[in-house]
XYZ file of C-alpha atoms in Angstrom:
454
model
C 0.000 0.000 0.000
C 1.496 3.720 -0.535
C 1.936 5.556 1.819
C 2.347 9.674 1.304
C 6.001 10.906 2.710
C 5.870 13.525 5.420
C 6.081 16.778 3.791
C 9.730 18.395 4.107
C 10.157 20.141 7.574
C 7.410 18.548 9.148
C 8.121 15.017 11.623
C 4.641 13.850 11.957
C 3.896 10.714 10.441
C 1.433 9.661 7.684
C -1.626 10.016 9.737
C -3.823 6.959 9.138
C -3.537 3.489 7.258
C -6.921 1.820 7.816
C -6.590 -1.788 8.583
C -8.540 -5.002 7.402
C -12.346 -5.150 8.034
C -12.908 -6.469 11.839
C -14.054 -10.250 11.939
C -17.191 -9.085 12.907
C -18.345 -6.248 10.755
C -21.645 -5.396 12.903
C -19.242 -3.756 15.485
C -18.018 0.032 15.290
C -14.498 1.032 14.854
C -12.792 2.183 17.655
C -13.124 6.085 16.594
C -16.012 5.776 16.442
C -16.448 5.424 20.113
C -14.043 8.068 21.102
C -14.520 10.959 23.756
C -14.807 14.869 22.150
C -11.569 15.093 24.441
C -10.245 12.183 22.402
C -11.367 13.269 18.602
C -9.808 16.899 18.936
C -6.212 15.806 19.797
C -6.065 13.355 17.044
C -7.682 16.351 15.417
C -5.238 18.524 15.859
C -2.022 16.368 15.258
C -3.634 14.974 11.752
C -4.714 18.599 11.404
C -0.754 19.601 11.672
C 0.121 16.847 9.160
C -2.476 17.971 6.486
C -1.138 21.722 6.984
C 2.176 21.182 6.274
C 1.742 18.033 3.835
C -0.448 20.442 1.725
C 1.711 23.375 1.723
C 4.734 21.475 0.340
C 3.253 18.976 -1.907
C 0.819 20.707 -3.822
C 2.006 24.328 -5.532
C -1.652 26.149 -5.014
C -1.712 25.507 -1.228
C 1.988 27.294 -1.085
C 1.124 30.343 -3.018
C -2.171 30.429 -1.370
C -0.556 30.002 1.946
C 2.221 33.043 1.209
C -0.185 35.206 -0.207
C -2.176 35.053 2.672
C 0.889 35.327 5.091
C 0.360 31.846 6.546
C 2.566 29.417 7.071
C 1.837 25.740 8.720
C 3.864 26.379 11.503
C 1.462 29.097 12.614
C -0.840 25.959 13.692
C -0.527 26.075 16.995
C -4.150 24.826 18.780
C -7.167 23.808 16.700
C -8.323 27.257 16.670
C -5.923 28.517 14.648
C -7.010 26.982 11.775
C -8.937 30.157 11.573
C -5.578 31.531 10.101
C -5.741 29.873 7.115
C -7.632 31.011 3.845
C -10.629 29.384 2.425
C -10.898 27.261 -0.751
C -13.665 26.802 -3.244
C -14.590 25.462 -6.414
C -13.104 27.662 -8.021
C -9.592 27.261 -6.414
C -9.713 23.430 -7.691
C -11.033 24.698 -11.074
C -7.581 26.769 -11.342
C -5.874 23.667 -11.057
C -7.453 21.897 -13.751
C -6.476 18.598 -14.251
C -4.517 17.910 -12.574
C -2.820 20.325 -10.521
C -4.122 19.762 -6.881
C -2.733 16.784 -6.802
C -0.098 16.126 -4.037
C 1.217 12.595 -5.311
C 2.627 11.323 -8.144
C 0.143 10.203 -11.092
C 1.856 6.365 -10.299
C 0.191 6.563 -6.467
C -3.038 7.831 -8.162
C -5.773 5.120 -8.284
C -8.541 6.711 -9.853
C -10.125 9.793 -10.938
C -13.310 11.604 -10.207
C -15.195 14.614 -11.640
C -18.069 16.804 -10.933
C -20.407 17.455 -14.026
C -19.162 20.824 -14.848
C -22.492 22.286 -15.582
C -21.721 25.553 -14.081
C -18.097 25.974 -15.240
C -15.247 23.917 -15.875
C -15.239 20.564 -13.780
C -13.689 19.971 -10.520
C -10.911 17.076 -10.560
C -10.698 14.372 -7.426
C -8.084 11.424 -6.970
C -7.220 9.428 -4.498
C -4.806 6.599 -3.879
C -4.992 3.335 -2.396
C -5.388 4.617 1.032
C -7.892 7.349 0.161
C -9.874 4.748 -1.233
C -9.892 2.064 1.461
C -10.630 5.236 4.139
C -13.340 6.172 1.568
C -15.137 2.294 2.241
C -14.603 2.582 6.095
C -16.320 5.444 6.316
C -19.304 4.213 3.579
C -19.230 1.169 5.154
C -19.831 3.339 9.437
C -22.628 5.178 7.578
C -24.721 2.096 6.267
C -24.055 0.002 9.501
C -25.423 2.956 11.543
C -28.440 3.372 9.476
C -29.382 -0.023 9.728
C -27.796 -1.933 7.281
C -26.311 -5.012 8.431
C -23.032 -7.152 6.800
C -24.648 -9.804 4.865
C -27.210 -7.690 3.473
C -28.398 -7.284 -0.457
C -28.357 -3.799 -1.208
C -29.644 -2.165 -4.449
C -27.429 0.482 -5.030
C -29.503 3.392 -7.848
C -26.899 6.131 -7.540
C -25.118 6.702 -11.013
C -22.048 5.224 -11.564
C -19.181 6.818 -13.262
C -17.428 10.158 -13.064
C -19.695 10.761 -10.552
C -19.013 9.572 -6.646
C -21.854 8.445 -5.655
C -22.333 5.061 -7.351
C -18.906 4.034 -6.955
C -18.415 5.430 -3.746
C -21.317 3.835 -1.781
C -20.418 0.477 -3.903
C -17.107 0.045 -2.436
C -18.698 0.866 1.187
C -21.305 -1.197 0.964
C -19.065 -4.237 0.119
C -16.541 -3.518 3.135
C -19.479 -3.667 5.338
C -19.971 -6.993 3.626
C -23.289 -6.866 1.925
C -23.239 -8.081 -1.649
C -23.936 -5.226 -3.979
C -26.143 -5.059 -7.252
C -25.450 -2.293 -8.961
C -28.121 -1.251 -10.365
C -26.913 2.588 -11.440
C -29.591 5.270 -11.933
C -32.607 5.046 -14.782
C -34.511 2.548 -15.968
C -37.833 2.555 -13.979
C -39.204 -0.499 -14.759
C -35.956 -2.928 -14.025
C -35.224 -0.984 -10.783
C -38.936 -2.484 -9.837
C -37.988 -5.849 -12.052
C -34.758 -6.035 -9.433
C -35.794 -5.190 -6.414
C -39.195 -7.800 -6.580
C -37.196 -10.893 -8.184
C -33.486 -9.961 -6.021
C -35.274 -9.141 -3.005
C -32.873 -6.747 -1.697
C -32.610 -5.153 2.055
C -31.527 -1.921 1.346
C -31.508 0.448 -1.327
C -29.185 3.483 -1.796
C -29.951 6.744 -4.180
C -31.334 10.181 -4.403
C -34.867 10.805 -2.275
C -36.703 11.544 -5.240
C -35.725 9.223 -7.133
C -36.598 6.558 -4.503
C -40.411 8.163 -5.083
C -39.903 7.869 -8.587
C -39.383 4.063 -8.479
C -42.504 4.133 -5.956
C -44.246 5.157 -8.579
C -43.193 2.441 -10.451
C -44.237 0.015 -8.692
C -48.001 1.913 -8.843
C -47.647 1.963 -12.548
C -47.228 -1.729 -12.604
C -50.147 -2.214 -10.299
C -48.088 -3.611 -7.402
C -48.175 -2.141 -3.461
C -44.329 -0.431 -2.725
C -45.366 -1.464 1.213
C -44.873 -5.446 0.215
C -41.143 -5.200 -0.653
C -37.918 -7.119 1.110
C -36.872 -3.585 1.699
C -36.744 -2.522 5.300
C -33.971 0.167 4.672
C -33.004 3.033 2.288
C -29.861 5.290 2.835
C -30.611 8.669 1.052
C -28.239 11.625 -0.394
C -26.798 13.764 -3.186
C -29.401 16.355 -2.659
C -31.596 18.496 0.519
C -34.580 16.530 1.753
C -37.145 17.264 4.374
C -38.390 15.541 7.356
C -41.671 15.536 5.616
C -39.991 14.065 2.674
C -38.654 11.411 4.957
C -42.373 10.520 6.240
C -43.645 10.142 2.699
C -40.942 7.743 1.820
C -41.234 5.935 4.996
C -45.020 5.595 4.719
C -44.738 4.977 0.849
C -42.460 2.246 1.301
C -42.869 0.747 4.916
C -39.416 1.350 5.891
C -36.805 3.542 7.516
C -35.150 6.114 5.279
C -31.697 7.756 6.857
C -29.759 10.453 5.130
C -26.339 10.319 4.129
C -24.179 12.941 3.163
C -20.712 13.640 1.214
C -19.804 15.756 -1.889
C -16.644 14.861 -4.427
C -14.260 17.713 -3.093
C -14.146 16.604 0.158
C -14.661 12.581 -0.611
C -17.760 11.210 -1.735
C -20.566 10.077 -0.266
C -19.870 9.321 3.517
C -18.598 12.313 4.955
C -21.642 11.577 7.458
C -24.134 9.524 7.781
C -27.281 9.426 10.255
C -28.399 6.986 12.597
C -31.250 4.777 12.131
C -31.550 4.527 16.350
C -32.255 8.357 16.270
C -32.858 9.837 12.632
C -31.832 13.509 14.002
C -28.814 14.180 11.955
C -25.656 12.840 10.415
C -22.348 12.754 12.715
C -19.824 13.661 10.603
C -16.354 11.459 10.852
C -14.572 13.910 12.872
C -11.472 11.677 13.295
C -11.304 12.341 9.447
C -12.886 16.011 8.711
C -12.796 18.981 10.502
C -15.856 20.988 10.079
C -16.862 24.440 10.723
C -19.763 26.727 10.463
C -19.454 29.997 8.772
C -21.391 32.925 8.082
C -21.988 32.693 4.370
C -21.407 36.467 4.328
C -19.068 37.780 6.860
C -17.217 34.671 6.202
C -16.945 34.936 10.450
C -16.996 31.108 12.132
C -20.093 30.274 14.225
C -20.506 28.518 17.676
C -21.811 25.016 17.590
C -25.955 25.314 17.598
C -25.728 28.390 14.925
C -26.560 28.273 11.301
C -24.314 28.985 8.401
C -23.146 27.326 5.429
C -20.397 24.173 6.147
C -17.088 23.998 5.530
C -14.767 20.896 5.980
C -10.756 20.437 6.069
C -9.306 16.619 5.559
C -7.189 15.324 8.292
C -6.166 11.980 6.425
C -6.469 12.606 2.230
C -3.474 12.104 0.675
C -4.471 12.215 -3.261
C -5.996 15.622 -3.041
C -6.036 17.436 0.553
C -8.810 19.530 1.082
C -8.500 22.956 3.778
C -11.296 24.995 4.683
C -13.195 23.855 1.395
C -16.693 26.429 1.442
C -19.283 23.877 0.839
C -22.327 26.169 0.151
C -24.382 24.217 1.939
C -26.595 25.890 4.967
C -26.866 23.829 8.030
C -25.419 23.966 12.017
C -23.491 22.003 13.778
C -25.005 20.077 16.943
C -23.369 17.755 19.866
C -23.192 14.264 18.923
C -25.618 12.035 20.347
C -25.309 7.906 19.766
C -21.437 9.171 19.119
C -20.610 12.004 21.822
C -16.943 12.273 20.024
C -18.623 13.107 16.720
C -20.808 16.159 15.909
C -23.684 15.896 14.213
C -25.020 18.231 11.295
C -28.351 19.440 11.243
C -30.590 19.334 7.873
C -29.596 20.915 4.752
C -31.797 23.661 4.667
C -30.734 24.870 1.173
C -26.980 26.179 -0.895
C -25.929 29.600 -0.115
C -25.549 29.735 -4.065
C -28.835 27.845 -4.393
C -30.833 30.515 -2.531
C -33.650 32.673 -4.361
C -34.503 35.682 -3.582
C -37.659 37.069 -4.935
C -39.032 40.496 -4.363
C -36.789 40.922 -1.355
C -37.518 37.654 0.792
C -34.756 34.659 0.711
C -36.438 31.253 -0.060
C -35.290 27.922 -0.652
C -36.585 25.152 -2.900
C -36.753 22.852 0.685
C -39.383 25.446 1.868
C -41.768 24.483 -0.032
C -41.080 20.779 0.175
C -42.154 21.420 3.300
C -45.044 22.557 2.948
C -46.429 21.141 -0.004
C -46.385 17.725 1.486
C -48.334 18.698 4.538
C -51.059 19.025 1.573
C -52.836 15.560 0.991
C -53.521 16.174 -2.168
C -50.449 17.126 -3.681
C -47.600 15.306 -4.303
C -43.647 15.894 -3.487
C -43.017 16.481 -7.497
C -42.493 20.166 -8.159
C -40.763 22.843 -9.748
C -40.432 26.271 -9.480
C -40.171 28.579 -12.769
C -38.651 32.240 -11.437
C -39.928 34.890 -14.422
C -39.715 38.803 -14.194
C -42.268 40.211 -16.314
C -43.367 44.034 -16.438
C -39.987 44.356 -14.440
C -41.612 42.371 -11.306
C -40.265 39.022 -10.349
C -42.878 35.967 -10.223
C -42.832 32.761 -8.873
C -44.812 29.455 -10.629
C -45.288 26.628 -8.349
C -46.585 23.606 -10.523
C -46.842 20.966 -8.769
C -48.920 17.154 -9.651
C -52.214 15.819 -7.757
C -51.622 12.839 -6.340
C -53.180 9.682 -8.153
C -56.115 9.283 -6.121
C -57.150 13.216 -5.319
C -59.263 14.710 -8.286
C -58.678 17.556 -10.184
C -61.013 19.685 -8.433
C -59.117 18.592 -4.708
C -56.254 19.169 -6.089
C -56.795 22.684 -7.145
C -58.151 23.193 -3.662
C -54.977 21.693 -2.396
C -52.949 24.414 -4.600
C -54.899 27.311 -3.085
C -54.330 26.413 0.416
C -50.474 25.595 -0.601
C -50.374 29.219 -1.763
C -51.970 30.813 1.232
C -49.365 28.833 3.318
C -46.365 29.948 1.023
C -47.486 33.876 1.474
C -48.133 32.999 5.255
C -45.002 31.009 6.246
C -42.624 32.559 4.016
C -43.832 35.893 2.866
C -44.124 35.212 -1.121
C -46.598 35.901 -3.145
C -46.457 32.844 -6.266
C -48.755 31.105 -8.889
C -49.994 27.313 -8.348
C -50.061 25.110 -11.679
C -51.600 21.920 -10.559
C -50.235 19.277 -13.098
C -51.333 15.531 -13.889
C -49.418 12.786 -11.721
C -46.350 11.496 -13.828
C -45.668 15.007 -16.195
C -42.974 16.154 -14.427
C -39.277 15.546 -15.095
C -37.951 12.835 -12.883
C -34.441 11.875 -12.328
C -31.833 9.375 -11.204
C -29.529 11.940 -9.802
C -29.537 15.003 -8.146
C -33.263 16.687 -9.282
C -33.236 20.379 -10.663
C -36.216 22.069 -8.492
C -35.485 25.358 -9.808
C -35.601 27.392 -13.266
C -34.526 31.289 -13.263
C -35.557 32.718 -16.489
C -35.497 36.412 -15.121
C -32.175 37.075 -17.035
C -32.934 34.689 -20.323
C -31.869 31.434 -18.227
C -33.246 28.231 -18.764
């Protein structure tokens, strides 16, 4: 196995070199189980190693570090990681291929990239230890959402360039479930699978989970009388109600997971299945912080702001004060006192509309559309600005079995509670069940059109 060199100037050792699977796989790993006392001193010693491995291995993270007037030694206690300048997208985009890279391309064992719809893609690697930490830390999340070594689990997140598929694949197997890999798409053989392989678990996005629910509708069978009993859930923000309807829909428990490709992949966090009240995020591997999206100023634990994570143990392509964009707070672990948890997604500090003066996110009116009966968790908004005054459209299906005229009533008392909860006037479009764009990966809720978008 490779193992990344110290950097030059710094003593500390490589931080972490996960070991075999334990004989019994049910068990946690010992980090797992640590104290808070215990997490932040192995915090701050891997913390010192990622510093100064960064700063001489990879050229951006030196001129980054200078410009700022930082230096690695300037590490002195956990909270001075405050002294060191953020990163973004758009630092890793600079670098493109290639270029964030702190090991050779021989100690490189594969390569992931984001989609680049919104600019030129963002590059991940890791090597053979990055990629056996990756499936430890998969492999805590399932276990502590309920799935158990042994298991079949239908894995619908899309395999390729993108982490997810691959990422909860290898995790899923070092927990020691067999895997089918069923990537995203294809309706009808998700259905076809999951009756005739009578899985136990199923991993992908929450909507698409209610698109293959309505699947099984289409094809005249109940989603209730599946071998399913648990679904791990990511790759985009999702509601407690949203959790209900899939629970309800499907007769089983539904815990989030969550992870993006800068940072690693799916299993950054995961949430327990004993509690369902947030994902603990692997502190013995990530550091997080909350920060004020717009002051950039770090928050106290309990306080929202958007997320931002530094690696402790990547070797392929460290990661320091990486801006997530995602809005949540940080709260005291629970089943895992060492570990904090992280409270919902509530929406992307990039992601956020603002319309007529009042911030709103798409998980808003998740919310509160499926606290209509009627109405069903398949929306999208269209953002327009006509006569030089912005306007929302809401259109949103009936469910199968409410009527066209409950449905409309539905809409009405979904825009009265969208003026009332979160001060917008919009437009309701009731449409028919099944006309709405689904998808296998991460769903697009929201079309801006006030400047020609689409």
């Amino acid at each position: 196995m490779t193992s990344a060199p110290s950097p030059a100037g710094c003593s500390i050792p490589q931080p972490f070199v996960p070991g075999p699977p334990a004989a019994d796989r049910s068990q946690p790993d010992p980090e797992e189980l640590m104290s808070r006392d215990e997490i932040e001193a192995l915090q701050f010693e891997r913390l010192r190693w990622t510093l100064h491995y960064a700063y001489e291995n990879v050229d951006a993270y030196r001129e980054l570090f200078d410009d700022h007037g930082v230096h690695p030694r300037d590490f002195q206690q956990l909270e001075d990681l405050r002294l060191f300048p953020y990163t973004d997208k758009e630092f890793l985009r600079k670098a493109y291929p290639f270029k964030s890279f702190a090991v050779d391309m021989a100690d490189i064992r594969r390569i992931h990239a984001s989609s680049g719809t919104t600019g030129q893609p963002t590059v991940v690697a890791y090597t053979e230890n990055d990629l056996q930490v990756w499936g430890t830390l998969v492999a805590r999340c399932f276990r502590n959402s309920g799935i158990k070594p042994g298991d079949k689990v239908h894995n619908a997140y899309g395999y390729g360039l993108f982490t997810g598929g691959l990422g909860a694949h290898y995790g899923a197997e070092r927990l020691g479930c067999a895997v089918i890999p069923m990537s995203g798409g294809q309706t009808e053989k998700q259905v076809q699978m999951i009756r005739d392989f009578e899985p136990q678990a199923i991993l992908c996005t929450p909507t698409y989970l209610l698109t293959i629910a309505d699947g099984f509708k289409a094809m005249g069978l109940d989603p209730r009388k599946t071998s399913l009993r648990t679904a791990v859930l990511g790759a985009e923000p999702w509601t407690e109600e949203m959790r209900r309807e899939i629970e309800q829909t499907f007769n089983i428990d539904a815990c989030d997971i969550y992870g993006l490709s800068e940072v690693m992949g799916p299993g950054v966090a995961g949430e327990s299945v004993a509690t369902k009240a947030g994902s603990h995020i692997w502190e013995d591997h990530f550091r997080p912080e909350i920060i004020d999206p717009f002051t950039d100023e770090v928050l106290e634990t309990g306080q929202h702001g958007e997320l931002v994570f530094t690696s402790l143990t990547k070797e392929a392509l460290p990661i320091i004060r990486y801006r997530t964009h995602d809005l949540t707070r940080l709260l005291p672990g629970n089943d895992l006192p060492g570990h904090r948890r992280m409270g919902r997604i509530t929406g992307r500090s990039d992601d956020m509309i603002i319309l007529r003066g009042v911030n709103l996110f798409p998980s808003q009116i998740e919310e509160l559309a499926l606290q209509v009966p009627t109405l069903s968790p398949h929306f999208m908004l269209e953002i327009t600005r006509p006569n030089r005054m912005d306007q929302m459209t809401v259109t949103i299906e009936r469910r199968d079995d409410a009527s066209v005229e409950d449905a409309t009533a539905g809409g009405k008392k979904l825009q009265q509670e969208i003026k009332t909860k979160i001060g917008s006037s919009c437009t309701i479009t009731i449409a028919e069940p099944g006309t709405l764009a689904r998808s296998s990966g991460k769903l697009r809720r929201v079309y801006d059109l006030r400047d020609g978008g689409k």
